[in-house]
Every structure is written in structure tokens, then in C-alpha cells.
Amino acid sequence: MTSFSKIWLSSPHMGGGEQKFVQQAFDSNWVAPLGPNVTGFETDLQAYLGNEHQVAALSSGTAALHLALLLLGVQAGDEVLCQSMTFSASANPIRYVGATPVFIDSENETWNLCPIALEAALLDRIANGKTPKAIIVVHLYGMPAKMTEILALSKKYAIPLIEDSAEALGSSYKGQKCGTFGALSILSFNGNKIITTSGGGALVTSDLKVKERAIFLATQARDEAPHYQHSEVGYNYRMSNICAGIGRGQMEVLDAHVALRRKAHQFYKDFFDRQEGTQVLHEPNMDFYSNHWLSAVVLNSFEEREALRLAFEAQAIETRPLWKPMHLQPVFEKYAFYGGTTAADLFAKGLCLPSGSNLTDSDFERIAQVLISFFEK
Ligand SMILES: *Cc1c(COP(=O)(O)O)cnc(C)c1O
């Protein structure tokens, strides 16, 4: 009998190299929000994304989104278009700067920003005399959004795109890495993400000046002077050298983690392909390459979703409904929404399944037993 320890949706998975970098930080007394690991982690990420990209390591993905809005000059009273189906951290920073979110539905294939609903929103807001200041697109669960269509709209209406790639490091679209599509892009290294620094994030830009400006704002906006001199409001958003050490170790295993998450996805896809009416989130065609950060399935009904979730829970296996769309959240429901019921339907019938890169064969056996007795007995 295998042990009945809890199986988590997605838990931190150390590669082994992390402690070496953290130890170096201790040995050299770089226990600070700057230092060789911060620079090293940024260099590693730049090498991974392509050296034409500039990376600023920050304290969280949320901080990176806040800085992205500030760097684009989004101010109080401005409007920002945002994918509704996402984690709240995609939308909260819009409120930090006093701007107004306008939420957009998803399409059925990638579950991300629907280009048709996006264009309807753009036309309507512009007709109302309020051109949005930015568009926030998310690659949900690692699945790239329909970037060709979305970039074309960003260009057509001259509105910059912020790419929330918090869940999609290791994914790509038409051969280009997620995290490199936006006027500004962000990554997250929170504990449950594909790689972690315990907590952390990054801003990605193709412009070194923008990176320098991001770091300036992230380190309390200190002017050049022997004393502490400030002409602007600053933030304490830089990544610590300890966290960056964990990140450097994690970069050594990123590709391996992506391969393992994709294997978990294949396990679920093989099973649910046999179940009438269910659909695992999968790559629509060869243009899409997902890190499959989380595997997720849409079931026949809300009732079936809940019954399956509880069947897993009874066996100490964590699953979770899909992200509840922002336009249905009490904190955001007063804001405008464009689209239909795609995101709402996905939320009603969808379930995220255990997807960690550290799942063992016996974990998969336990998961399979629940699935088989639920669907095939
Ligand atoms: C995790 C996440 C964030 C926020 O990242 P943190 O590092 O936790 O602040 C933002 N957007 C999405 C889609 C996320 O999944």
C-alpha cells in the first residue's frame, strides 16, 4: 500500500543546485536585494528568452505588472482591457494605479483573451471617447493565447500589450517564447509556478532603458546623490539575492520540469479522450507549445465537476475549479465586460488536476484509480 500523503495540485520542486547559489550568497554576505545571484538570474533568464530581451528580477509577478502599468504611463481614470478569466493578480494592479479595468471574455480553444470580444470592446470604448491605455493578455495554465490576432489588434489600435506570462515560462507560440510578446511582459516565480524562487517575479522588455527605469522604480526611486534624494514615488520591488540564488538553481531544471508537466498532461489527455463530452485543455495546433503548468479538464456539467472534485478530495488529492472570471468576482463585478459566457461556462465545468513536476508513479496510480472508479465503473 502506498502512503496516503496529500497529492498537491502543484508544489515547489527543487532541482538540487539551488542550495549552492544560496550558500554562495551567505558566504559572500550578499544577503540583500541586489548582488551576484540577482544579476546571474537575470542573465540566465535573458539567455533563455533570447539575449535581445532585458529582464529585471522583482519581488513578485504582481509587482512586475504594477511596474508595467506605471512604465506605460497608465494613470488614475484611464481604462485597461484585461482578460477576465485569470488570477486576480492580473487585474489588481490596474486598481493600484487608480485605473479602471474593462474585462474581456475568453475563446474556447486556448481559454485566453478572445480576439473577437477584444475588438468589440476596443471599438466600443473608442466610440465612447475613451481609448484604453493597455491590453493585458494571459497565457492561462501555460497555454499561449492567440497572439497573432491579439498583436494585430494591439497594432491596429496602437494600444500597448502587457503580456502576463506568469504561468507560461517554457511555453512558446509559433516558435517564439512566451514572455517576449508584450510591449512589456511579466513572469512569476511564486511557490506553485513552473519554477520558483519561493516568491518572485520579473519584468521583460526589449529596451535596456526601460529595464533601468524599472529597477530605479523598484528600488525606491533614488536620485543620484550622496544622501537619499527622491523626485518620484518609488517602490520596494527588487528581488533578494537569496531568492535569486534559488532561481539560478531552478533554471538548471526548467526544461526538465516542462517535460514532466507535459507528461502529466498526456496522462490526463489519454484518459479523458475516452470520456464522452469531456475536454482537456490542449494545444489547438502546432503553433502552440504549452508548458502545461497545470492540466485542466472541462466536464459535462457543474454537478459532474463537483462530484469529481470531491472524489479526489476523499483520497487526499488536491484539485481546483478553474480561475473564477474577474467580471464575476465581487471586487470587480461593477466594471464593464465584453463577450458571452465562455469564461463563465469554463469556470462552472472546469477542474485543474494535479500537475506538479514532482508527482511520482504511485501518485499517478492513485489519481488513475479515482478517475477509473469515477468514470469507468
Ligand atoms: C501567479 C500569477 C500572477 C502573480 O504572480 P505573483 O508572483 O504571485 O505575484 C499573475 N498573473 C497570473 C496569471 C498568475 O498565475
Tab-separated table of C-alpha atoms and ligand atoms in Angstrom:
chain	number	residue	atom	x	y	z
A	1	MET	CA	0.000	0.000	0.000
A	2	THR	CA	1.326	3.402	-0.871
A	3	SER	CA	1.297	6.113	1.757
A	4	PHE	CA	-1.632	8.474	1.852
A	5	SER	CA	0.307	11.677	1.917
A	6	LYS	CA	-1.509	14.525	0.205
A	7	ILE	CA	-1.105	14.938	-3.538
A	8	TRP	CA	-0.920	18.648	-4.344
A	9	LEU	CA	-2.040	20.483	-7.446
A	10	SER	CA	1.422	21.978	-7.942
A	11	SER	CA	4.102	22.180	-5.288
A	12	PRO	CA	7.676	23.521	-5.279
A	13	HIS	CA	10.189	21.111	-6.813
A	14	MET	CA	13.851	21.772	-6.092
A	15	GLY	CA	16.423	20.577	-8.583
A	16	GLY	CA	19.403	20.306	-6.230
A	17	GLY	CA	21.532	23.198	-7.478
A	18	GLU	CA	19.648	25.869	-5.539
A	19	GLN	CA	21.494	25.489	-2.227
A	20	LYS	CA	24.873	26.029	-3.898
A	21	PHE	CA	23.805	29.508	-5.057
A	22	VAL	CA	22.136	30.349	-1.731
A	23	GLN	CA	25.289	29.201	0.102
A	24	GLN	CA	27.400	31.473	-2.131
A	25	ALA	CA	25.168	34.372	-1.106
A	26	PHE	CA	25.744	33.575	2.584
A	27	ASP	CA	29.484	33.017	2.119
A	28	SER	CA	29.918	36.379	0.410
A	29	ASN	CA	27.391	38.140	2.727
A	30	TRP	CA	25.211	39.164	-0.249
A	31	VAL	CA	22.001	38.818	1.777
A	32	ALA	CA	20.417	41.834	0.149
A	33	PRO	CA	18.031	42.849	-2.624
A	34	LEU	CA	20.930	43.071	-5.039
A	35	GLY	CA	24.041	41.013	-5.654
A	36	PRO	CA	25.596	38.425	-7.945
A	37	ASN	CA	22.651	35.997	-7.888
A	38	VAL	CA	20.213	38.721	-8.967
A	39	THR	CA	22.445	39.616	-11.905
A	40	GLY	CA	23.108	35.931	-12.596
A	41	PHE	CA	19.426	35.019	-12.555
A	42	GLU	CA	18.630	37.897	-14.917
A	43	THR	CA	21.416	36.748	-17.248
A	44	ASP	CA	20.088	33.169	-17.151
A	45	LEU	CA	16.563	34.335	-17.996
A	46	GLN	CA	17.828	36.559	-20.808
A	47	ALA	CA	19.823	33.668	-22.265
A	48	TYR	CA	16.700	31.510	-22.075
A	49	LEU	CA	14.338	34.075	-23.629
A	50	GLY	CA	16.893	35.343	-26.144
A	51	ASN	CA	19.573	37.921	-25.463
A	52	GLU	CA	17.714	40.701	-27.255
A	53	HIS	CA	15.429	40.687	-24.177
A	54	GLN	CA	16.152	42.539	-20.942
A	55	VAL	CA	14.986	41.083	-17.631
A	56	ALA	CA	14.543	42.882	-14.287
A	57	ALA	CA	14.160	40.457	-11.368
A	58	LEU	CA	11.495	41.633	-8.930
A	59	SER	CA	9.809	40.610	-5.693
A	60	SER	CA	6.705	39.181	-7.418
A	61	GLY	CA	4.807	38.889	-10.663
A	62	THR	CA	2.225	41.262	-9.217
A	63	ALA	CA	4.928	43.885	-8.631
A	64	ALA	CA	6.054	43.385	-12.245
A	65	LEU	CA	2.512	44.042	-13.500
A	66	HIS	CA	2.251	47.155	-11.334
A	67	LEU	CA	5.533	48.463	-12.754
A	68	ALA	CA	4.430	47.569	-16.305
A	69	LEU	CA	1.365	49.806	-15.919
A	70	LEU	CA	3.470	52.623	-14.413
A	71	LEU	CA	6.051	52.340	-17.213
A	72	LEU	CA	3.286	52.641	-19.817
A	73	GLY	CA	2.079	55.780	-18.066
A	74	VAL	CA	-1.306	54.357	-17.035
A	75	GLN	CA	-2.908	56.795	-14.601
A	76	ALA	CA	-5.985	57.283	-12.459
A	77	GLY	CA	-9.125	57.363	-14.619
A	78	ASP	CA	-7.537	55.502	-17.555
A	79	GLU	CA	-9.050	52.268	-18.831
A	80	VAL	CA	-7.164	48.997	-19.203
A	81	LEU	CA	-8.584	45.997	-21.077
A	82	CYS	CA	-7.908	42.729	-19.255
A	83	GLN	CA	-8.626	39.052	-19.851
A	84	SER	CA	-11.400	38.175	-17.400
A	85	MET	CA	-10.502	34.518	-16.965
A	86	THR	CA	-7.322	34.774	-14.887
A	87	PHE	CA	-5.904	35.017	-11.384
A	88	SER	CA	-6.811	38.259	-9.586
A	89	ALA	CA	-3.168	39.378	-9.674
A	90	SER	CA	-3.572	40.153	-13.401
A	91	ALA	CA	-6.232	42.762	-12.596
A	92	ASN	CA	-5.420	44.131	-9.125
A	93	PRO	CA	-2.522	46.341	-10.321
A	94	ILE	CA	-4.966	48.190	-12.614
A	95	ARG	CA	-6.644	49.388	-9.419
A	96	TYR	CA	-3.284	50.141	-7.708
A	97	VAL	CA	-2.736	52.915	-10.272
A	98	GLY	CA	-6.345	54.103	-9.963
A	99	ALA	CA	-7.266	52.961	-13.473
A	100	THR	CA	-10.472	51.163	-14.447
A	101	PRO	CA	-10.432	47.553	-15.638
A	102	VAL	CA	-12.613	46.513	-18.572
A	103	PHE	CA	-12.894	42.742	-18.734
A	104	ILE	CA	-12.907	40.591	-21.885
A	105	ASP	CA	-14.198	37.053	-22.385
A	106	SER	CA	-12.128	34.048	-23.458
A	107	GLU	CA	-12.330	31.925	-26.583
A	108	ASN	CA	-12.933	28.191	-26.359
A	109	GLU	CA	-9.679	26.854	-27.789
A	110	THR	CA	-6.972	28.306	-25.527
A	111	TRP	CA	-9.332	29.717	-22.837
A	112	ASN	CA	-7.499	33.043	-23.223
A	113	LEU	CA	-8.401	36.528	-24.478
A	114	CYS	CA	-10.950	36.257	-27.310
A	115	PRO	CA	-9.800	38.431	-30.255
A	116	ILE	CA	-13.415	38.972	-31.373
A	117	ALA	CA	-14.585	40.191	-27.960
A	118	LEU	CA	-11.385	42.246	-27.665
A	119	GLU	CA	-12.046	44.080	-30.917
A	120	ALA	CA	-15.710	44.674	-29.947
A	121	ALA	CA	-14.500	46.209	-26.673
A	122	LEU	CA	-11.876	48.342	-28.424
A	123	LEU	CA	-14.411	49.720	-30.912
A	124	ASP	CA	-16.993	50.427	-28.229
A	125	ARG	CA	-14.617	52.112	-25.774
A	126	ILE	CA	-13.072	54.216	-28.551
A	127	ALA	CA	-16.563	55.172	-29.803
A	128	ASN	CA	-17.324	56.286	-26.236
A	129	GLY	CA	-14.325	58.600	-26.403
A	130	LYS	CA	-12.115	56.542	-24.100
A	131	THR	CA	-9.213	54.837	-25.841
A	132	PRO	CA	-7.853	52.146	-23.483
A	133	LYS	CA	-4.256	52.659	-22.332
A	134	ALA	CA	-3.199	48.999	-22.353
A	135	ILE	CA	-4.348	45.447	-23.024
A	136	ILE	CA	-3.471	42.632	-20.594
A	137	VAL	CA	-3.332	39.140	-22.102
A	138	VAL	CA	-2.689	35.982	-20.045
A	139	HIS	CA	-1.428	32.523	-21.075
A	140	LEU	CA	-3.678	30.514	-18.788
A	141	TYR	CA	-2.188	27.332	-17.332
A	142	GLY	CA	0.751	27.796	-19.711
A	143	MET	CA	-1.351	27.694	-22.906
A	144	PRO	CA	-0.329	30.513	-25.257
A	145	ALA	CA	-3.098	32.929	-26.214
A	146	LYS	CA	-3.889	33.575	-29.910
A	147	MET	CA	-1.011	36.013	-30.171
A	148	THR	CA	-1.083	36.705	-33.922
A	149	GLU	CA	-4.656	38.019	-33.729
A	150	ILE	CA	-4.112	39.847	-30.435
A	151	LEU	CA	-0.859	41.512	-31.546
A	152	ALA	CA	-2.588	42.603	-34.771
A	153	LEU	CA	-5.318	44.350	-32.722
A	154	SER	CA	-2.744	45.943	-30.412
A	155	LYS	CA	-1.003	47.317	-33.501
A	156	LYS	CA	-4.175	48.315	-35.374
A	157	TYR	CA	-5.449	50.431	-32.469
A	158	ALA	CA	-1.954	51.454	-31.266
A	159	ILE	CA	-2.563	50.202	-27.716
A	160	PRO	CA	0.369	48.505	-25.979
A	161	LEU	CA	0.106	44.895	-24.894
A	162	ILE	CA	1.090	43.730	-21.407
A	163	GLU	CA	1.780	40.004	-21.534
A	164	ASP	CA	1.056	38.210	-18.252
A	165	SER	CA	3.281	35.188	-18.745
A	166	ALA	CA	3.263	34.269	-15.028
A	167	GLU	CA	2.127	30.735	-15.826
A	168	ALA	CA	3.884	30.296	-19.157
A	169	LEU	CA	7.677	30.307	-18.768
A	170	GLY	CA	8.741	27.491	-21.105
A	171	SER	CA	5.751	27.857	-23.448
A	172	SER	CA	6.011	29.228	-26.965
A	173	TYR	CA	3.838	30.326	-29.868
A	174	LYS	CA	4.966	29.928	-33.488
A	175	GLY	CA	8.429	29.207	-32.099
A	176	GLN	CA	8.647	32.424	-30.059
A	177	LYS	CA	8.911	32.117	-26.270
A	178	CYS	CA	6.040	33.326	-24.115
A	179	GLY	CA	7.259	36.267	-22.060
A	180	THR	CA	8.661	38.016	-25.151
A	181	PHE	CA	5.482	39.134	-26.948
A	182	GLY	CA	4.382	42.143	-24.931
A	183	ALA	CA	5.479	45.746	-25.120
A	184	LEU	CA	6.149	44.649	-21.557
A	185	SER	CA	5.911	41.074	-20.292
A	186	ILE	CA	5.949	39.603	-16.814
A	187	LEU	CA	6.945	36.307	-15.220
A	188	SER	CA	6.208	34.857	-11.776
A	189	PHE	CA	8.329	32.585	-9.621
A	190	ASN	CA	5.795	32.080	-6.851
A	191	GLY	CA	5.881	28.754	-4.979
A	192	ASN	CA	3.384	26.981	-7.210
A	193	LYS	CA	4.707	28.111	-10.599
A	194	ILE	CA	6.755	26.093	-13.094
A	195	ILE	CA	9.942	27.279	-11.371
A	196	THR	CA	10.048	29.111	-8.070
A	197	THR	CA	12.271	31.447	-6.087
A	198	SER	CA	9.892	30.949	-3.094
A	199	GLY	CA	8.402	34.268	-4.157
A	200	GLY	CA	9.470	36.442	-7.047
A	201	GLY	CA	8.771	37.768	-10.490
A	202	ALA	CA	10.342	39.553	-13.419
A	203	LEU	CA	9.648	42.241	-15.967
A	204	VAL	CA	10.765	41.578	-19.550
A	205	THR	CA	11.405	44.347	-22.084
A	206	SER	CA	13.431	44.676	-25.268
A	207	ASP	CA	14.696	48.105	-24.166
A	208	LEU	CA	17.618	48.413	-21.739
A	209	LYS	CA	16.479	51.928	-20.760
A	210	VAL	CA	13.089	50.526	-19.721
A	211	LYS	CA	14.785	47.852	-17.627
A	212	GLU	CA	16.906	50.504	-15.910
A	213	ARG	CA	13.834	52.625	-15.255
A	214	ALA	CA	12.023	49.566	-13.813
A	215	ILE	CA	14.916	48.876	-11.438
A	216	PHE	CA	15.016	52.574	-10.453
A	217	LEU	CA	11.309	52.495	-9.529
A	218	ALA	CA	11.727	49.089	-7.839
A	219	THR	CA	14.479	50.401	-5.547
A	220	GLN	CA	12.640	53.423	-4.091
A	221	ALA	CA	13.409	55.813	-6.972
A	222	ARG	CA	16.659	57.171	-5.543
A	223	ASP	CA	18.199	60.042	-7.447
A	224	GLU	CA	21.977	60.229	-7.863
A	225	ALA	CA	23.211	61.974	-4.729
A	226	PRO	CA	25.355	61.122	-1.695
A	227	HIS	CA	22.286	61.460	0.521
A	228	TYR	CA	18.845	59.949	-0.053
A	229	GLN	CA	17.213	62.184	-2.641
A	230	HIS	CA	13.851	61.431	-4.296
A	231	SER	CA	11.973	63.264	-7.040
A	232	GLU	CA	9.431	60.482	-7.599
A	233	VAL	CA	7.430	57.936	-5.644
A	234	GLY	CA	9.348	54.659	-5.541
A	235	TYR	CA	8.650	51.054	-4.627
A	236	ASN	CA	10.426	48.252	-2.799
A	237	TYR	CA	10.043	45.648	-5.527
A	238	ARG	CA	13.541	44.261	-6.174
A	239	MET	CA	14.259	40.550	-5.826
A	240	SER	CA	16.541	39.493	-2.981
A	241	ASN	CA	19.885	37.860	-3.708
A	242	ILE	CA	18.812	34.794	-1.677
A	243	CYS	CA	15.653	34.245	-3.757
A	244	ALA	CA	17.614	34.821	-6.959
A	245	GLY	CA	20.012	32.053	-5.861
A	246	ILE	CA	17.078	29.639	-5.742
A	247	GLY	CA	16.067	30.913	-9.184
A	248	ARG	CA	19.512	30.187	-10.657
A	249	GLY	CA	19.285	26.602	-9.423
A	250	GLN	CA	15.747	26.300	-10.799
A	251	MET	CA	16.849	27.489	-14.245
A	252	GLU	CA	19.012	24.342	-14.425
A	253	VAL	CA	15.874	22.183	-14.245
A	254	LEU	CA	13.333	24.324	-16.116
A	255	ASP	CA	13.404	22.198	-19.292
A	256	ALA	CA	13.120	19.007	-17.252
A	257	HIS	CA	10.149	20.453	-15.349
A	258	VAL	CA	8.402	21.392	-18.585
A	259	ALA	CA	8.921	17.845	-19.909
A	260	LEU	CA	7.425	16.369	-16.724
A	261	ARG	CA	4.396	18.686	-16.783
A	262	ARG	CA	3.806	17.799	-20.417
A	263	LYS	CA	3.948	14.124	-19.450
A	264	ALA	CA	1.290	14.712	-16.779
A	265	HIS	CA	-0.839	16.453	-19.420
A	266	GLN	CA	-0.512	13.436	-21.748
A	267	PHE	CA	-1.600	11.119	-18.923
A	268	TYR	CA	-4.828	13.102	-18.471
A	269	LYS	CA	-5.382	13.598	-22.195
A	270	ASP	CA	-5.131	9.853	-22.843
A	271	PHE	CA	-7.698	9.183	-20.128
A	272	PHE	CA	-10.222	11.936	-20.935
A	273	ASP	CA	-10.082	11.282	-24.693
A	274	ARG	CA	-12.075	8.143	-23.777
A	275	GLN	CA	-14.701	10.084	-21.760
A	276	GLU	CA	-17.668	11.346	-23.725
A	277	GLY	CA	-18.183	15.091	-23.582
A	278	THR	CA	-15.035	15.950	-21.608
A	279	GLN	CA	-12.179	18.040	-22.978
A	280	VAL	CA	-8.648	18.503	-21.630
A	281	LEU	CA	-7.075	21.906	-22.379
A	282	HIS	CA	-4.752	21.012	-25.265
A	283	GLU	CA	-2.684	22.708	-27.964
A	284	PRO	CA	-5.103	23.641	-30.805
A	285	ASN	CA	-2.401	23.066	-33.448
A	286	MET	CA	1.374	23.061	-33.982
A	287	ASP	CA	1.617	26.842	-33.483
A	288	PHE	CA	1.027	26.343	-29.769
A	289	TYR	CA	3.544	24.811	-27.368
A	290	SER	CA	2.367	24.771	-23.756
A	291	ASN	CA	4.495	24.128	-20.672
A	292	HIS	CA	1.237	22.609	-19.334
A	293	TRP	CA	1.878	24.249	-15.977
A	294	LEU	CA	-1.496	22.939	-14.889
A	295	SER	CA	-3.502	20.274	-16.656
A	296	ALA	CA	-7.185	21.101	-16.710
A	297	VAL	CA	-10.353	19.432	-17.952
A	298	VAL	CA	-13.857	20.616	-18.764
A	299	LEU	CA	-16.536	18.147	-17.683
A	300	ASN	CA	-20.122	17.657	-18.820
A	301	SER	CA	-21.713	19.736	-16.085
A	302	PHE	CA	-21.116	21.669	-12.892
A	303	GLU	CA	-22.513	18.681	-10.952
A	304	GLU	CA	-20.055	16.261	-12.556
A	305	ARG	CA	-17.201	18.699	-11.880
A	306	GLU	CA	-18.103	18.951	-8.202
A	307	ALA	CA	-18.574	15.195	-7.819
A	308	LEU	CA	-15.143	14.528	-9.338
A	309	ARG	CA	-13.513	17.208	-7.206
A	310	LEU	CA	-14.990	15.626	-4.046
A	311	ALA	CA	-13.985	12.116	-5.164
A	312	PHE	CA	-10.386	13.339	-5.402
A	313	GLU	CA	-10.644	15.180	-2.089
A	314	ALA	CA	-11.798	11.972	-0.349
A	315	GLN	CA	-8.491	10.409	-1.458
A	316	ALA	CA	-6.426	13.422	-0.247
A	317	ILE	CA	-5.815	14.596	-3.805
A	318	GLU	CA	-5.989	18.333	-4.398
A	319	THR	CA	-7.818	19.627	-7.476
A	320	ARG	CA	-9.300	23.086	-8.021
A	321	PRO	CA	-12.002	24.709	-10.152
A	322	LEU	CA	-10.615	26.896	-12.943
A	323	TRP	CA	-9.952	30.580	-12.224
A	324	LYS	CA	-13.216	32.339	-11.452
A	325	PRO	CA	-13.522	35.102	-14.072
A	326	MET	CA	-12.823	38.603	-12.799
A	327	HIS	CA	-16.137	40.008	-14.058
A	328	LEU	CA	-17.900	37.573	-11.692
A	329	GLN	CA	-15.763	38.500	-8.663
A	330	PRO	CA	-17.413	40.685	-6.006
A	331	VAL	CA	-14.461	43.093	-6.099
A	332	PHE	CA	-14.674	43.599	-9.885
A	333	GLU	CA	-18.287	42.866	-10.893
A	334	LYS	CA	-19.159	46.558	-11.234
A	335	TYR	CA	-16.769	47.015	-14.166
A	336	ALA	CA	-17.634	46.617	-17.853
A	337	PHE	CA	-17.387	43.219	-19.510
A	338	TYR	CA	-17.387	42.300	-23.215
A	339	GLY	CA	-18.176	38.858	-24.531
A	340	GLY	CA	-20.504	35.972	-23.850
A	341	THR	CA	-20.475	33.087	-21.385
A	342	THR	CA	-17.322	31.224	-22.458
A	343	ALA	CA	-15.294	32.086	-19.355
A	344	ALA	CA	-18.313	31.592	-17.068
A	345	ASP	CA	-19.034	28.148	-18.608
A	346	LEU	CA	-15.396	27.097	-18.283
A	347	PHE	CA	-15.472	28.135	-14.632
A	348	ALA	CA	-18.679	26.169	-13.999
A	349	LYS	CA	-17.459	22.926	-15.565
A	350	GLY	CA	-13.656	23.038	-15.386
A	351	LEU	CA	-11.219	21.430	-12.971
A	352	CYS	CA	-7.436	21.775	-12.576
A	353	LEU	CA	-5.721	18.461	-11.924
A	354	PRO	CA	-2.522	17.591	-10.035
A	355	SER	CA	0.284	18.591	-12.396
A	356	GLY	CA	3.464	19.002	-10.340
A	357	SER	CA	6.792	18.013	-11.859
A	358	ASN	CA	7.436	16.062	-8.631
A	359	LEU	CA	4.474	13.648	-8.938
A	360	THR	CA	5.604	10.027	-8.574
A	361	ASP	CA	4.427	6.912	-10.390
A	362	SER	CA	2.459	5.905	-7.309
A	363	ASP	CA	0.843	9.370	-7.220
A	364	PHE	CA	-0.317	8.838	-10.807
A	365	GLU	CA	-1.631	5.374	-9.830
A	366	ARG	CA	-3.708	6.915	-7.051
A	367	ILE	CA	-5.013	9.581	-9.443
A	368	ALA	CA	-5.821	6.932	-12.074
A	369	GLN	CA	-7.741	4.859	-9.516
A	370	VAL	CA	-10.002	7.808	-8.702
A	371	LEU	CA	-10.570	8.537	-12.398
A	372	ILE	CA	-11.278	4.917	-13.308
A	373	SER	CA	-13.720	4.318	-10.477
A	374	PHE	CA	-15.463	7.649	-11.213
A	375	PHE	CA	-15.851	7.226	-14.979
A	376	GLU	CA	-15.395	3.591	-15.870
A	377	LYS	CA	-17.030	1.587	-13.057
B	1	LIG	C1	0.822	33.854	-10.187
B	1	LIG	C2	0.216	34.791	-11.135
B	1	LIG	C3	0.436	36.178	-11.040
B	1	LIG	C4	1.116	36.832	-9.896
B	1	LIG	O1	2.401	36.426	-9.636
B	1	LIG	P1	2.975	36.558	-8.138
B	1	LIG	O2	4.426	36.285	-8.336
B	1	LIG	O3	2.286	35.510	-7.318
B	1	LIG	O4	2.702	37.925	-7.656
B	1	LIG	C5	-0.102	36.993	-12.018
B	1	LIG	N1	-0.819	36.502	-13.023
B	1	LIG	C6	-1.084	35.189	-13.136
B	1	LIG	C7	-1.891	34.706	-14.289
B	1	LIG	C8	-0.592	34.292	-12.181
B	1	LIG	O5	-0.878	32.990	-12.279
